[in-house]
PDB file of C-alpha atoms in Angstrom:
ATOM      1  CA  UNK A1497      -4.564  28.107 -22.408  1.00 83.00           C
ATOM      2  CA  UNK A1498      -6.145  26.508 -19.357  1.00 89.00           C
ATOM      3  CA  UNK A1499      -5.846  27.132 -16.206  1.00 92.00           C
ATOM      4  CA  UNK A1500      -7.068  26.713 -12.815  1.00 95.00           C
ATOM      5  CA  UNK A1501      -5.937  28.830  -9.543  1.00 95.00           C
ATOM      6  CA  UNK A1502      -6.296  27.980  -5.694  1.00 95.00           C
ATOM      7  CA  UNK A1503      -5.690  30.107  -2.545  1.00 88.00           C
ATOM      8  CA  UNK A1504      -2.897  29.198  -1.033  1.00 86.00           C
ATOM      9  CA  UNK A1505      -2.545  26.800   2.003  1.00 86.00           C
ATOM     10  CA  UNK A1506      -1.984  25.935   4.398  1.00 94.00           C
ATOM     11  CA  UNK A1507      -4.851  26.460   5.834  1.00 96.00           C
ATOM     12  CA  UNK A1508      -5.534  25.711   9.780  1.00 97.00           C
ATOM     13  CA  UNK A1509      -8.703  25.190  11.275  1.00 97.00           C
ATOM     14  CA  UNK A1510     -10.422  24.101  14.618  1.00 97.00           C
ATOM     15  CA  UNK A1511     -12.435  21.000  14.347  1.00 97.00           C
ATOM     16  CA  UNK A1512     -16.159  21.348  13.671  1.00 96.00           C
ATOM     17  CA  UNK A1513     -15.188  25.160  11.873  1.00 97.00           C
ATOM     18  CA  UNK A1514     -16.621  25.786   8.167  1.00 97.00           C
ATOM     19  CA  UNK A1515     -14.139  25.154   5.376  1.00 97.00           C
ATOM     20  CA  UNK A1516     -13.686  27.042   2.233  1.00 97.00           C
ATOM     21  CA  UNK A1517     -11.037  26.534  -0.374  1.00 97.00           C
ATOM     22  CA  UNK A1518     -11.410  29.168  -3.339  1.00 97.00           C
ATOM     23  CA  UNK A1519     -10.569  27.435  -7.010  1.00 97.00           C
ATOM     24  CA  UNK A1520     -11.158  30.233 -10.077  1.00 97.00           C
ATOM     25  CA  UNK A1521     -10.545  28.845 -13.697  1.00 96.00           C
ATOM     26  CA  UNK A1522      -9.909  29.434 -17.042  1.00 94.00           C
ATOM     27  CA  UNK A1523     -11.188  27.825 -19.786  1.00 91.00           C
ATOM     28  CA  UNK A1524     -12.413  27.542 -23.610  1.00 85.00           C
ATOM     29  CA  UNK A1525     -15.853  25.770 -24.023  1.00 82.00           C
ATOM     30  CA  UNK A1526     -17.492  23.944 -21.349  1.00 85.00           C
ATOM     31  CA  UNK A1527     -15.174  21.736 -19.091  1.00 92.00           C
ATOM     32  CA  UNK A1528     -15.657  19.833 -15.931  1.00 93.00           C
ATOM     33  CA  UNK A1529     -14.166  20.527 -13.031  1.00 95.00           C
ATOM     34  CA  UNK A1530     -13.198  18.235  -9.905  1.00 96.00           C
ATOM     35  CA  UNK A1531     -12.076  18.428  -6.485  1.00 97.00           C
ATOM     36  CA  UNK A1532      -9.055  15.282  -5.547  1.00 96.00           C
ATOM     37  CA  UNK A1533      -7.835  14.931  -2.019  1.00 96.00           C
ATOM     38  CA  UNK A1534      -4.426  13.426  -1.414  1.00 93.00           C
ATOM     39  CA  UNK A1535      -3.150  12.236   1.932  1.00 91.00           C
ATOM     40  CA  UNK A1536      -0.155  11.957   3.220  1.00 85.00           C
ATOM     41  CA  UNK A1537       2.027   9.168   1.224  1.00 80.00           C
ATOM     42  CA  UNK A1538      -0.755   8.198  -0.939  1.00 84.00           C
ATOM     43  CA  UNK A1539      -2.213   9.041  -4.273  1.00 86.00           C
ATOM     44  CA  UNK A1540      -5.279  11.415  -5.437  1.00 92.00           C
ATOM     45  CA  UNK A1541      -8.404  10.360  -4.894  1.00 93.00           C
ATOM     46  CA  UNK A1542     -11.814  11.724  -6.765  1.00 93.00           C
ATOM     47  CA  UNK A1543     -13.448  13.853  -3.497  1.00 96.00           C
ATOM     48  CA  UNK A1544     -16.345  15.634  -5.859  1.00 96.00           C
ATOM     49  CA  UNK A1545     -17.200  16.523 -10.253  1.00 94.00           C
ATOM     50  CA  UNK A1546     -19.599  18.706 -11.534  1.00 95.00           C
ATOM     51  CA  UNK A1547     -19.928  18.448 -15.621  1.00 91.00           C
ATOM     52  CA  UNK A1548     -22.090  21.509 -15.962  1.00 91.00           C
ATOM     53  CA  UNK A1549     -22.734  25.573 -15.014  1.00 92.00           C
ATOM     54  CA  UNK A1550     -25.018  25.204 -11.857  1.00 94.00           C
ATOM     55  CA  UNK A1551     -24.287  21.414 -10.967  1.00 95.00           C
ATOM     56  CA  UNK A1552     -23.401  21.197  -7.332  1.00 97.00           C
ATOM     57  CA  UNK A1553     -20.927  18.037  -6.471  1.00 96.00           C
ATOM     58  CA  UNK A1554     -20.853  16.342  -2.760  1.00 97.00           C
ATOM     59  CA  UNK A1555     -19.335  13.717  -1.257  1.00 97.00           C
ATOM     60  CA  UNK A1556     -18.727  13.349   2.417  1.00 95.00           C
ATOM     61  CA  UNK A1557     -20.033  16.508   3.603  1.00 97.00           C
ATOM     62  CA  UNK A1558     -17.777  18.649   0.943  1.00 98.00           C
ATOM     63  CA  UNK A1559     -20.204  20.181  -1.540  1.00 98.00           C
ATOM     64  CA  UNK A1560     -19.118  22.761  -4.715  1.00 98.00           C
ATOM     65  CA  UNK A1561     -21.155  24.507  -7.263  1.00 97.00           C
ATOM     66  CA  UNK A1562     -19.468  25.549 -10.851  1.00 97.00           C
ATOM     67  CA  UNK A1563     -20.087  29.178 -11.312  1.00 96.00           C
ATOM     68  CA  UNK A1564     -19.594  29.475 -15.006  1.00 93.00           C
ATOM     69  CA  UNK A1565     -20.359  33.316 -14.654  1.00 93.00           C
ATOM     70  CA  UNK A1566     -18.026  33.841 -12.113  1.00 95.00           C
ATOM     71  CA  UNK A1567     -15.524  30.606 -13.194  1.00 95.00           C
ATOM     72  CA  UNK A1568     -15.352  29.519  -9.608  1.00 97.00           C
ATOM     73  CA  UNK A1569     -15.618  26.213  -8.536  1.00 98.00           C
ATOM     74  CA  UNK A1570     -15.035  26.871  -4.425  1.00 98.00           C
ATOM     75  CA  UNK A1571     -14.845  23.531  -2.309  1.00 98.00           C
ATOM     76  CA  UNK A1572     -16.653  24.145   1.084  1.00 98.00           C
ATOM     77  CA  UNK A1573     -17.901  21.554   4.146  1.00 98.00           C
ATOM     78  CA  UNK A1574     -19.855  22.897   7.222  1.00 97.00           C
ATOM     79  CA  UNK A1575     -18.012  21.094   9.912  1.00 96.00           C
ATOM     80  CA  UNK A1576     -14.509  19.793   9.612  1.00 97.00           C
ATOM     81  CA  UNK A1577     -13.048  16.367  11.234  1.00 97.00           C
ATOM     82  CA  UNK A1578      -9.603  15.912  11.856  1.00 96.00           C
ATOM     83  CA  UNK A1579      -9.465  13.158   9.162  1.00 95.00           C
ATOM     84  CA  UNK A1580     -10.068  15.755   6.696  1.00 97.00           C
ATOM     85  CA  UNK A1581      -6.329  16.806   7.085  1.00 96.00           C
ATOM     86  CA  UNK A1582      -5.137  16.328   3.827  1.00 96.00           C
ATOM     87  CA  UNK A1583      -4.042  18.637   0.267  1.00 96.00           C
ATOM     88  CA  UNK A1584      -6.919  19.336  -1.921  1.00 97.00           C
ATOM     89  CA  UNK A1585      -6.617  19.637  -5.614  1.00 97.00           C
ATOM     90  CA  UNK A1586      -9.035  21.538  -8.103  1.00 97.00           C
ATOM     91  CA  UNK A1587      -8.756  20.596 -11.970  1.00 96.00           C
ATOM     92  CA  UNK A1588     -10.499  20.882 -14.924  1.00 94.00           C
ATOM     93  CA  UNK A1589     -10.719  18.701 -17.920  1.00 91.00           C
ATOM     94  CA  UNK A1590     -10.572  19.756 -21.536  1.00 80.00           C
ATOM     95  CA  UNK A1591     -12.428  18.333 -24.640  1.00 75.00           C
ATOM     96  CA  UNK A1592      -9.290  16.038 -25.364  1.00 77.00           C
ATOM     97  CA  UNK A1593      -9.223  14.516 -21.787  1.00 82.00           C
ATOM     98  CA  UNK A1594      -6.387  16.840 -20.781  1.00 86.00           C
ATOM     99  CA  UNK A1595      -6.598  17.698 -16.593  1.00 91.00           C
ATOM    100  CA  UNK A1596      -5.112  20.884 -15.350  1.00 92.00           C
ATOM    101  CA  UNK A1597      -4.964  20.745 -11.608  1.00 94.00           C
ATOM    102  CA  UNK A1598      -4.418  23.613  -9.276  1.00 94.00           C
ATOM    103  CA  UNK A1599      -1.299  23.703  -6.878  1.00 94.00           C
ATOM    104  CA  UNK A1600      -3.355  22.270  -3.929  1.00 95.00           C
ATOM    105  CA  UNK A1601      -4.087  23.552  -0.607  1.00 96.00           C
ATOM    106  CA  UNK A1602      -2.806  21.973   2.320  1.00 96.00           C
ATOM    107  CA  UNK A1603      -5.536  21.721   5.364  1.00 97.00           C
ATOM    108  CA  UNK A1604      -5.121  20.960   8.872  1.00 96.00           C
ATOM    109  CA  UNK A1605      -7.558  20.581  11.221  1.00 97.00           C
ATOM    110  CA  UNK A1606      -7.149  20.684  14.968  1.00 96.00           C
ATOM    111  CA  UNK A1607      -8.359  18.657  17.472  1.00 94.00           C
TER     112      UNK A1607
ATOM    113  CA  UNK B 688     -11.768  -3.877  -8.979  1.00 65.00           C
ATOM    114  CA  UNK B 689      -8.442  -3.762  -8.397  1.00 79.00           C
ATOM    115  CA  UNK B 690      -6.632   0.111  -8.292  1.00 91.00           C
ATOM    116  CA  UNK B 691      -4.154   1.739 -10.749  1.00 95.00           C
ATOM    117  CA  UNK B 692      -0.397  -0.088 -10.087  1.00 96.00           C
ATOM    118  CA  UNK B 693       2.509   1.089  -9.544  1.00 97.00           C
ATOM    119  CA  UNK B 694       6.208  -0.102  -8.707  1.00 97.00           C
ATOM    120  CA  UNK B 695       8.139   0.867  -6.975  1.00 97.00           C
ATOM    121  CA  UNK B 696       7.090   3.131  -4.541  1.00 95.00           C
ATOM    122  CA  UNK B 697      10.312   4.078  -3.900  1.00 96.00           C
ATOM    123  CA  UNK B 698      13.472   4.876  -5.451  1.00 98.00           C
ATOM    124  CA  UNK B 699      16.718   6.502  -4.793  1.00 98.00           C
ATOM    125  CA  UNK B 700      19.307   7.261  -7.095  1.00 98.00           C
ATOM    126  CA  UNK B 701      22.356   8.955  -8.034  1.00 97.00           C
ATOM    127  CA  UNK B 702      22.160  11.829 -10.852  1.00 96.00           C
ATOM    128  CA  UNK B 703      23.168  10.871 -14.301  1.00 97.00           C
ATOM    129  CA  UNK B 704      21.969   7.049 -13.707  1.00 98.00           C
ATOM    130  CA  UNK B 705      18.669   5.877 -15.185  1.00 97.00           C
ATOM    131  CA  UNK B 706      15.595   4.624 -13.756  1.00 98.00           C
ATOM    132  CA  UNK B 707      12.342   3.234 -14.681  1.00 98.00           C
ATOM    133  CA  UNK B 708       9.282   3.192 -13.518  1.00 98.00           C
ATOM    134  CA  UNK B 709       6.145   0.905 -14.244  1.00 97.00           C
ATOM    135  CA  UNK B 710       2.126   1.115 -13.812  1.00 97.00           C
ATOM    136  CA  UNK B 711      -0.962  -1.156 -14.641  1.00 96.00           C
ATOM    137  CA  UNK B 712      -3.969   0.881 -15.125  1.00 96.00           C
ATOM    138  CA  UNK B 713      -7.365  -0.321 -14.545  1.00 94.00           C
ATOM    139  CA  UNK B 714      -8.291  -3.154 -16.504  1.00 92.00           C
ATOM    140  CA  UNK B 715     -10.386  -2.072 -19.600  1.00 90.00           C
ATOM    141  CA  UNK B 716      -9.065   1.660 -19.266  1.00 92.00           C
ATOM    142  CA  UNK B 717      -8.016   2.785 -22.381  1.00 91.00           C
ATOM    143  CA  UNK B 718      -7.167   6.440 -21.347  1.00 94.00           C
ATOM    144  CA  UNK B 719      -3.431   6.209 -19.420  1.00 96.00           C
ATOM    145  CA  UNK B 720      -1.791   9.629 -17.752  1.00 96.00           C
ATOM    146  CA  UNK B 721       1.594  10.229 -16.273  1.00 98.00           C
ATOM    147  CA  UNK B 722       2.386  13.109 -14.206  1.00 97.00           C
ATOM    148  CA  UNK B 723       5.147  14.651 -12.065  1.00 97.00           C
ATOM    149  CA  UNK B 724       4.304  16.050  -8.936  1.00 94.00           C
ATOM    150  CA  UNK B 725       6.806  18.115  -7.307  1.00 93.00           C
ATOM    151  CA  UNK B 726       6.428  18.575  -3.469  1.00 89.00           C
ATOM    152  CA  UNK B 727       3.933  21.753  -2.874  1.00 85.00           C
ATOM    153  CA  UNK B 728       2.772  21.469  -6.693  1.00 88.00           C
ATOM    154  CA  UNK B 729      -0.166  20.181  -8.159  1.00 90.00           C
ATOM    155  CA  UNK B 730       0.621  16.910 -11.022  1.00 93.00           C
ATOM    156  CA  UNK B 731       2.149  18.396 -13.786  1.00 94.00           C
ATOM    157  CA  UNK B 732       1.269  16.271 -17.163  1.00 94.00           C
ATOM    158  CA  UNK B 733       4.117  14.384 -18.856  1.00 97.00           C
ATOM    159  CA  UNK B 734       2.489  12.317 -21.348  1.00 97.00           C
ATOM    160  CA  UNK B 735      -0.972  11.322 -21.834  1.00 95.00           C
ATOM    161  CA  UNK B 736      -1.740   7.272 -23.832  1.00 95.00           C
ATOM    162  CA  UNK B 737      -5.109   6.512 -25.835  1.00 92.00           C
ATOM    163  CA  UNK B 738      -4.450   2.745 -26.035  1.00 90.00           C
ATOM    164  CA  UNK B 739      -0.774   2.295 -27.214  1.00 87.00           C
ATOM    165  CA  UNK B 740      -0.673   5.849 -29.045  1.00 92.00           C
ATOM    166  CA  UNK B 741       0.297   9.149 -27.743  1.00 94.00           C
ATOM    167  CA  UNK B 742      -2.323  11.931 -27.574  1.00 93.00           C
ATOM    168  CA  UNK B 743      -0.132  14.511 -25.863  1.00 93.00           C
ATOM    169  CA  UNK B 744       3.352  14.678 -24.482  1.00 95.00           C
ATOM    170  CA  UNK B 745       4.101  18.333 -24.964  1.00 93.00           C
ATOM    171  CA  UNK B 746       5.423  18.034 -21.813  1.00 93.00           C
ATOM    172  CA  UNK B 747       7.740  15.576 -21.514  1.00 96.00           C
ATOM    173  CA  UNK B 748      11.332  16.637 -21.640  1.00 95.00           C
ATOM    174  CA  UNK B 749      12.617  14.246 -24.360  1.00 95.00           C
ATOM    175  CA  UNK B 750      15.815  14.507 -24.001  1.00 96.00           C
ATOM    176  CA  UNK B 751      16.161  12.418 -20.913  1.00 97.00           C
ATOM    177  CA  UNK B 752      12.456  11.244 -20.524  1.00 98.00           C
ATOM    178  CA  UNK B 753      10.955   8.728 -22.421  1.00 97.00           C
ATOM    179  CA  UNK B 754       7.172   6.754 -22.413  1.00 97.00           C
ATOM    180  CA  UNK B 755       5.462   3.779 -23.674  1.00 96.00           C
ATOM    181  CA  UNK B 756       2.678   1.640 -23.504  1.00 95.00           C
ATOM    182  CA  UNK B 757       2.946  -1.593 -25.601  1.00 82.00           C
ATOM    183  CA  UNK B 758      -0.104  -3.425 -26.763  1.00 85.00           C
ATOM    184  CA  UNK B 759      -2.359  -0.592 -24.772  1.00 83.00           C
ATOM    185  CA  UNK B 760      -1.850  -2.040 -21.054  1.00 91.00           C
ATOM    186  CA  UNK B 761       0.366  -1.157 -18.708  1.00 95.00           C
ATOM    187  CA  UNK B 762       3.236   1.268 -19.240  1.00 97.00           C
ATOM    188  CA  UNK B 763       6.878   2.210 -18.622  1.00 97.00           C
ATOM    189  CA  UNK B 764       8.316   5.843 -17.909  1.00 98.00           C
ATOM    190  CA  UNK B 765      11.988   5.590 -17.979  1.00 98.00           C
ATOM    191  CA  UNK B 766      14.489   8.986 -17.167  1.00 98.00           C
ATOM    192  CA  UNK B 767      18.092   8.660 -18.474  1.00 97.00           C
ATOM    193  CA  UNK B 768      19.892  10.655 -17.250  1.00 96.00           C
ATOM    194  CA  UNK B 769      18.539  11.713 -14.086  1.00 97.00           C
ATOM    195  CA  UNK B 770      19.068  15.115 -12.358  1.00 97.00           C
ATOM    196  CA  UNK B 771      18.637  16.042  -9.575  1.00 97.00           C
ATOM    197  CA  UNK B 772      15.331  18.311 -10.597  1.00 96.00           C
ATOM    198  CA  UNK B 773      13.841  15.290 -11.333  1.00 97.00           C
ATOM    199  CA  UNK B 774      13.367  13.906  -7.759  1.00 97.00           C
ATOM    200  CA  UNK B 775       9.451  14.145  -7.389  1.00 97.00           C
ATOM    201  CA  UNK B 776       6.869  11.762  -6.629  1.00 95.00           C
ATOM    202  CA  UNK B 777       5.429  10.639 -10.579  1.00 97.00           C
ATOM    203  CA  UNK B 778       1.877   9.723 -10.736  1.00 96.00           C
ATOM    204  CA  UNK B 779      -0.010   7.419 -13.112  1.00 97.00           C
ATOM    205  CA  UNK B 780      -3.557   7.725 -13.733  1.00 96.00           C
ATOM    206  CA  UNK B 781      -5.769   5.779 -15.772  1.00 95.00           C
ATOM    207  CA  UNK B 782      -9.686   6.701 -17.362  1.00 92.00           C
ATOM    208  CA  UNK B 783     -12.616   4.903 -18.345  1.00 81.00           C
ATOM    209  CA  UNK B 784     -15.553   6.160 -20.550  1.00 76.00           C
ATOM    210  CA  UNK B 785     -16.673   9.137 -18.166  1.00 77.00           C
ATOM    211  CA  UNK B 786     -14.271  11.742 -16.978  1.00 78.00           C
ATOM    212  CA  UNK B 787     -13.144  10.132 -13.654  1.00 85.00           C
ATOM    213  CA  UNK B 788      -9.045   9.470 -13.445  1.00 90.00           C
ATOM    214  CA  UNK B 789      -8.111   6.907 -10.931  1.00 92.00           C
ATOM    215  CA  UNK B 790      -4.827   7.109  -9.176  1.00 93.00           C
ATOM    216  CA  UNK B 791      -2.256   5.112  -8.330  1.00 94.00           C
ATOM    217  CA  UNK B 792      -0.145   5.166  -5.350  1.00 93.00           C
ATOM    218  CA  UNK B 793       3.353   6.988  -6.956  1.00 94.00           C
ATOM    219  CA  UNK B 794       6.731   6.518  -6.856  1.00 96.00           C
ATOM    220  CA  UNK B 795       8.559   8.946  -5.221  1.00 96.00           C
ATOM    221  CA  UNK B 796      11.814   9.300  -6.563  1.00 98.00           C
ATOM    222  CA  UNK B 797      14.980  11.018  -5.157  1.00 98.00           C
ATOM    223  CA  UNK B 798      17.767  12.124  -7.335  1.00 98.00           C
ATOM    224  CA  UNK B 799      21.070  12.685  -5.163  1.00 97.00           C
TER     225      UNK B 799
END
């Protein structure tokens, strides 16, 4: 069946360092994949998509391109803030509108 | 537009009572999710809604879990009995025409 795999948090960085957060898949057919972000005592929110092999997603300085010959979907930003501290989620979604999300990796950036 | 609801946000109980929990998805959404997210996991897919019918609730332990979504609005999770596995924050997503879920806030429940 589906899947989708993240590196494991948490994940500490300085502010301003360049962030990477690996997400590999697996998949039948074509889906699209998504990064969420979830902060502390709140829901997920939609951070980036990409519907197709090659699309590149952004939002808010995060950017991720789907590798469909590699099945990586890897969430990076050149310069994180503090306010980035949060979990991030990658997921795919099936034909039938099904989402499979990763386990999350928790970030924390220092001041 | 107003957000996916939920209520309550919070709720403690003992194990073997039963609780419910409720959520309005975004108006026009016909697409409604439920999920369990158990701290340091990702959402976990109880039952997904396509208007008031079921598409897929492989998932859902039926035994004590039960869903529904009368006339294709909002919806009801109830668990009876609870145990204590069951204390996790439960999620309810809704979905337009494109791929995009929207959120709500949770309900984070603790089973003691």
């Amino acid at each position: 069946g589906n899947s989708v795999t993240q590196m494991e948090g948490p994940v500490t960085l300085s502010e301003e360092a360049f962030l990477t957060i690996n997400c590999t898949y697996t998949a039948t057919g074509y889906p699209s994949l998504f990064w969420y972000v979830q902060y502390p005592g709140e829901g997920l929110q939609l951070l980036l998509k990409a519907t197709k092999a090659d699309d590149k997603g952004s939002n808010k300085g995060f950017e991720a391109t789907y590798r469909k010959e590699t099945t990586s979907f890897h969430l990076e930003k050149g310069s994180v803030q503090v306010s980035d501290s949060a979990v991030y989620f990658c997921a795919l979604v099936s034909g039938t509108y099904k989402y499979i999300f990763g386990t999350g990796t928790r970030l924390k950036v220092l001041a | 537009e107003a957000g996916v609801a939920q209520s309550p946000r919070y709720k403690i109980i003992e194990k073997r009572q039963s609780v419910a929990f409720w959520c309005n998805p975004i108006s026009g959404h016909a697409t409604l999710y439920w999920y369990q997210q158990i701290l340091g996991q990702g959402p976990k897919l109880l039952i997904q809604f396509q208007n008031n019918g079921v598409v897929d609730d492989s998932q859902l332990p039926k035994d004590r879990f039960s869903a529904e979504r009368l006339k294709g609005v909002d919806s009801t999770l109830k668990i009876q009995p609870a145990k204590l596995e069951d204390s996790a924050v439960y999620l309810c997503a809704s979905k337009g025409r494109d791929y995009e879920q929207y959120f709500g806030p949770g309900t984070r429940l603790t089973v003691t």
